[in-house]
C-alpha cells in the first residue's frame, strides 16, 4: 500500500496540520508519499523530506499551483495516483476545496473529516455537527479522505530522510485565476495549532473590547478565537471563528468568554481537554460542558484573570 | 443567465439530534425538517441575482422522496421560478447526488450552479466540488461574495487565513458560506403563489444513473460525553484550579 498525502503550505512553510495528517496515514500503514504542489516551494519540500516516516517527497513546482487552485491541483493529483491505495489531505479550507474534486474525477467517494482510523478501509467521522460519530467503511479502489488535524497527534517533523522527486506534470486547466488575497495578520499562535485558546462571543459587546482578550491571550501565549455571533456582529474577522462553519480546535485549554454555547460553536471546540466558561448568564448552555465555570461579568474578571496568571 | 440551485431537506439546525438505540443512524422520526441553511443562502443569492437583472431564470432541484417537495415549494416562495424533484427513497452519497445533478446540468445548461457548501446532517462538504469535477466546470467554494464581469464570475472565498478572490470562467459552480447573505422570509402571498409554480418530478432511473455506493455506514454512535464540571466562585479559585488541578497553565 502506498499512501499519497497532500501537504498544506504557503509556498514558504509547511503547515503543522500536515504532520497530523501524516499521523493518520501512519495509522493506516504503508509507504507514505508527500506531495508538495506550489510555486517556488523548494524550502517546503526540503522541510518535508526530514519528517519522520515519509518515504518520498514529490515536488510539483509550477506557477499554476501557486494558490492551489482546485482545478489545477485536482488534475495534478489525479495524474499522480496510479497504484496508490489512499489519498489524504488535511481538512482545511484548501483540502476541502480540491479533494472532493479529485475524488469525483477518480469516480470514488470521499470520506470527510476523518477523526479515527479503525482499519485501512474503515474510518470514523463526526456527523450532525459532532453530535454523532459515524463509522464508515469504503470499498472504493482508492480511499480519498480529508483528515481532521486536531484528532491526531502530529508526527515528528525531524528524523526522516526522504528522497525528493521532481514531478513536472503541468496541469493548468485555464478556467480559474487568482485575483487577490486578504490575510489577517497576527503574531499570536495559529488557532488550530495553539495549546491555549481564549475565545470571545457576543458578550464582548464590540470589537474594541476584544483588547482585553488579547492581553489575556498574550499573557498565556494563547491564540484568540471567536464565536460566529462575534464574527457576524463584525467584532473580529471570520478567520477567527471557531465552530462547525469555522475552525475546529482541540487545545489543552479553551476559555470561552461571553459565549452562550450554541450547537454550532460547540461542534468546533468540545474536544478541548479543559474548557473554562466565563459568562454572566448562569443558564448558558456552555456551562453544561465546561470543566470550570465562572458566573461573572467578563469585564470585571478578565482583567483580574490577566493579572493573576 | 440561468441559475440552477440544488437544495437539500435536512434536520432543522435547532434540533438536538439523538442516535437510534440500535446505532444504525440518527433518529429523524418526528424531527422538524427544513431547507439546509447553506442551501437557503444559495437560493437567496440566486434570487438577488435575478433582482439585479443578472439572472433570468432560477431552477431549484432536490433529490429525495416526496417530502422534499416541501423544501422546493419553500424555495419557490422565496423567488425561484420552477422546481424539480428527483424522486428516490434511498439515502444517497455525495458522488451519487453529483452524478444526478450532472444530468440535470446537461439538460438545463445553466450558466451558474449555486449550492450550499455543506449540509448540516452529513457534514460532507463535497457535492459542489464533485459536480464541478464531473461537469468540467471551475469552482468557487465557500463564497462570501459573488460578482459578475464580462462573462466571468469573481468569487471571494473564505479561506483559513482570511479571504481570497478568484475569477472563474462561466459556466461555474459556486458554493455558499454563511456570510454570503442573509436569507429573506417567504411572505404569505408568495407562499400561495409558489403553489402554482411548476414542480416537475422525475425518477432517478429517468437519468440513467446507476445508484450503487461504495461507502457504507457501519454504525452511528453518540460522541463521548463530557463529565459535568464545577462552578468556581472567583478568579483566584479559577486560577488555582487551572494551575494545580487541571495543570494547563
Tab-separated table of N, CA, C and O in Angstrom, chain B residues 19-20 25 29 32 38 45 52 54 85 90 95 98 101 111 133 137 150 156 170 176 181-182 185-186 197 226:
chain	number	residue	atom	x	y	z
B	19	UNK	N	-29.128	9.670	18.677
B	19	UNK	CA	-28.730	8.490	17.924
B	19	UNK	C	-29.707	7.365	18.274
B	19	UNK	O	-30.115	7.213	19.414
B	20	UNK	N	-30.117	6.590	17.261
B	20	UNK	CA	-31.046	5.474	17.492
B	20	UNK	C	-30.420	4.438	18.422
B	20	UNK	O	-29.199	4.243	18.395
B	25	UNK	N	-28.400	4.751	12.871
B	25	UNK	CA	-28.461	6.091	12.297
B	25	UNK	C	-28.925	7.072	13.373
B	25	UNK	O	-29.134	6.692	14.521
B	29	UNK	N	-37.310	10.518	13.341
B	29	UNK	CA	-38.753	10.402	13.489
B	29	UNK	C	-39.316	11.661	14.148
B	29	UNK	O	-38.843	12.065	15.211
B	32	UNK	N	-38.182	18.071	13.266
B	32	UNK	CA	-38.509	19.167	12.364
B	32	UNK	C	-37.463	19.214	11.246
B	32	UNK	O	-36.271	19.142	11.498
B	38	UNK	N	-27.302	26.349	4.453
B	38	UNK	CA	-26.399	26.800	3.385
B	38	UNK	C	-27.121	26.828	2.041
B	38	UNK	O	-26.827	27.659	1.181
B	45	UNK	N	-29.126	33.978	-2.815
B	45	UNK	CA	-28.160	34.618	-3.721
B	45	UNK	C	-28.701	34.603	-5.155
B	45	UNK	O	-28.593	35.597	-5.878
B	52	UNK	N	-31.279	41.793	-9.494
B	52	UNK	CA	-30.318	42.729	-10.088
B	52	UNK	C	-30.363	42.689	-11.617
B	52	UNK	O	-29.611	43.399	-12.281
B	54	UNK	N	-29.398	40.148	-13.398
B	54	UNK	CA	-28.331	39.298	-13.935
B	54	UNK	C	-28.887	37.914	-14.291
B	54	UNK	O	-28.627	37.382	-15.354
B	85	UNK	N	-38.010	17.713	-8.651
B	85	UNK	CA	-37.707	16.728	-7.617
B	85	UNK	C	-37.220	15.457	-8.295
B	85	UNK	O	-37.878	14.937	-9.200
B	90	UNK	N	-33.961	6.226	-1.456
B	90	UNK	CA	-32.647	5.857	-0.908
B	90	UNK	C	-31.954	7.089	-0.324
B	90	UNK	O	-32.186	8.197	-0.761
B	95	UNK	N	-21.366	11.550	-4.162
B	95	UNK	CA	-20.996	11.246	-5.541
B	95	UNK	C	-22.240	10.911	-6.365
B	95	UNK	O	-22.379	11.349	-7.508
B	98	UNK	N	-24.057	14.082	-7.001
B	98	UNK	CA	-23.345	14.865	-8.022
B	98	UNK	C	-23.580	14.287	-9.413
B	98	UNK	O	-23.730	15.022	-10.386
B	101	UNK	N	-27.028	15.317	-10.445
B	101	UNK	CA	-27.040	16.753	-10.758
B	101	UNK	C	-26.338	17.038	-12.079
B	101	UNK	O	-26.712	17.957	-12.803
B	111	UNK	N	-25.913	28.664	-16.508
B	111	UNK	CA	-24.648	29.388	-16.580
B	111	UNK	C	-23.929	29.344	-15.237
B	111	UNK	O	-22.732	29.559	-15.152
B	133	UNK	N	-16.336	18.913	-10.811
B	133	UNK	CA	-15.397	17.980	-11.442
B	133	UNK	C	-16.081	17.205	-12.571
B	133	UNK	O	-15.539	17.094	-13.672
B	137	UNK	N	-16.574	22.038	-14.844
B	137	UNK	CA	-16.669	23.479	-14.570
B	137	UNK	C	-15.648	23.889	-13.510
B	137	UNK	O	-15.269	23.096	-12.664
B	150	UNK	N	-18.021	40.842	-17.406
B	150	UNK	CA	-17.595	40.449	-18.748
B	150	UNK	C	-17.511	38.935	-18.947
B	150	UNK	O	-16.470	38.403	-19.308
B	156	UNK	N	-15.325	35.790	-4.025
B	156	UNK	CA	-14.479	35.979	-2.848
B	156	UNK	C	-14.758	34.816	-1.899
B	156	UNK	O	-15.908	34.545	-1.572
B	170	UNK	N	-17.306	31.077	-17.027
B	170	UNK	CA	-18.648	30.504	-16.911
B	170	UNK	C	-18.844	29.434	-17.989
B	170	UNK	O	-18.230	29.533	-19.046
B	176	UNK	N	-21.861	28.206	-1.191
B	176	UNK	CA	-22.068	29.368	-0.330
B	176	UNK	C	-21.518	29.176	1.073
B	176	UNK	O	-21.636	28.113	1.667
B	181	UNK	N	-24.920	36.048	2.412
B	181	UNK	CA	-26.100	36.919	2.504
B	181	UNK	C	-26.972	36.494	3.674
B	181	UNK	O	-26.699	35.484	4.311
B	182	UNK	N	-28.008	37.270	3.920
B	182	UNK	CA	-28.976	36.887	4.938
B	182	UNK	C	-30.291	36.542	4.259
B	182	UNK	O	-30.930	37.429	3.675
B	185	UNK	N	-37.410	36.003	4.487
B	185	UNK	CA	-38.517	35.111	4.838
B	185	UNK	C	-39.524	35.125	3.698
B	185	UNK	O	-39.698	36.149	3.038
B	186	UNK	N	-40.180	34.003	3.496
B	186	UNK	CA	-41.198	33.952	2.460
B	186	UNK	C	-42.473	34.597	3.005
B	186	UNK	O	-42.896	34.295	4.125
B	197	UNK	N	-46.504	27.469	-9.001
B	197	UNK	CA	-45.306	27.390	-9.851
B	197	UNK	C	-45.034	25.933	-10.238
B	197	UNK	O	-45.361	25.021	-9.488
B	226	UNK	N	-18.897	14.669	27.845
B	226	UNK	CA	-18.017	15.332	28.813
B	226	UNK	C	-18.668	15.227	30.171
B	226	UNK	O	-19.870	15.407	30.297
